[in-house]
């Protein structure tokens, strides 16, 4: 059986083994874009996917006011995206390791465009939930594949840049999507038309870019078998993956708090219905996180994970004070501090894990990472939606922040232990004589 390594000679740069795209009849087609252009265009297409994730959040409150559905359905509309994304990651997370990156990405982007049109023509909350479900499938198919493709397409002397952008593009895109939608709600006469038509056109442009980019993985057998739902982590990455679980939980629970609940908090606690504020509160943590992840690319990854968890604990404590005291400025300050921890921590962890998988298993590794991340993103938010009806919005929000802080504390301890072990001198080997 041919492997990706047989068809594509690998180069090891920056600790990450990456297949060098080549033209071979029947295997890898020649690209029409130069490598730097392909890398940049693919990164922008990934940002567009994340834009679409954040874009509907400021609109959900408007839908509720217009259509009059209960708050728990708003949470379902948020959480169904995570559920369908998780199922898709389990089923198709490693498909691109077998059939190539381009076919999966083109199909996922086409499905994203279809979801945007479903949003555009929605007339009730049921149609929104259906559109969000399709979007979850499309994002699940794209997430691990885009991340792997960026690592492989990155300039050969900057392979860590691919992992960094792969971790910050979703975060930064969510921020931009939420903020631009907030502006559209505030100032545009038809915000839904502007938002979803623009996103659909971005996905069409993304399809063109991906189709013209180099393929980095040669087709190999086992594509149908790879669709069997499973979670597989390459052996070399398993220790780090297990150690990273509390960090993934803390960072993506934080994302769920601000993306899923913050518009409801602004409405229910602060009695504010501003489109700009709704977009801003959703956008601030991922925007700061994206900047922090990029700025700290050269910082020691393990040390960064420790300090990022401390930042999350401080940030959610500030957010809790702001929510409990009705002080909007303190809530935003907490969002800034916690967001920096989110982006820096998640990015640093991917820099640690990415080199531990070969090309033909990298998408599967990232599928595992995003599977855990989106479980932490979706399930607590869905549970929060149920608790709001039972105990109220304020106790639910404060309990959510406490759970995030607990997860971050556990993650910090685990990373401190691993940092200490890596710094400890090796024990001398004795001959036993």
Short mmCIF file of N, CA and C in Angstrom, two decimals, residues 51 175-185 194-195 279 283:
data_model
loop_
_atom_site.label_atom_id
_atom_site.label_comp_id
_atom_site.label_asym_id
_atom_site.label_seq_id
_atom_site.Cartn_x
_atom_site.Cartn_y
_atom_site.Cartn_z
N UNK A 51 -15.33 33.18 10.75
CA UNK A 51 -16.23 34.33 10.67
C UNK A 51 -17.69 33.87 10.73
N UNK A 175 -14.12 36.29 16.38
CA UNK A 175 -14.20 37.66 16.88
C UNK A 175 -14.65 38.62 15.79
N UNK A 176 -14.01 38.52 14.63
CA UNK A 176 -14.36 39.42 13.53
C UNK A 176 -15.80 39.21 13.08
N UNK A 177 -16.23 37.96 13.00
CA UNK A 177 -17.60 37.67 12.58
C UNK A 177 -18.62 38.28 13.51
N UNK A 178 -18.39 38.11 14.82
CA UNK A 178 -19.33 38.66 15.79
C UNK A 178 -19.34 40.19 15.75
N UNK A 179 -18.16 40.79 15.64
CA UNK A 179 -18.09 42.24 15.68
C UNK A 179 -18.70 42.86 14.42
N UNK A 180 -18.37 42.32 13.25
CA UNK A 180 -18.92 42.87 12.02
C UNK A 180 -20.44 42.71 11.97
N UNK A 181 -20.93 41.57 12.49
CA UNK A 181 -22.38 41.40 12.54
C UNK A 181 -23.01 42.41 13.48
N UNK A 182 -22.34 42.67 14.61
CA UNK A 182 -22.85 43.68 15.52
C UNK A 182 -22.94 45.04 14.86
N UNK A 183 -21.92 45.39 14.05
CA UNK A 183 -21.97 46.66 13.31
C UNK A 183 -23.13 46.66 12.30
N UNK A 184 -23.31 45.51 11.63
CA UNK A 184 -24.39 45.43 10.65
C UNK A 184 -25.75 45.59 11.31
N UNK A 185 -25.92 44.96 12.48
CA UNK A 185 -27.18 45.09 13.21
C UNK A 185 -27.45 46.54 13.59
N UNK A 194 -26.87 41.38 4.36
CA UNK A 194 -25.47 41.80 4.23
C UNK A 194 -24.52 40.74 4.76
N UNK A 195 -24.80 40.21 5.95
CA UNK A 195 -23.89 39.26 6.59
C UNK A 195 -23.81 37.95 5.82
N UNK A 279 -22.01 42.40 19.67
CA UNK A 279 -20.89 41.95 18.87
C UNK A 279 -19.57 42.09 19.58
N UNK A 283 -16.82 39.33 20.61
CA UNK A 283 -15.59 39.44 19.83
C UNK A 283 -14.34 39.63 20.67
#
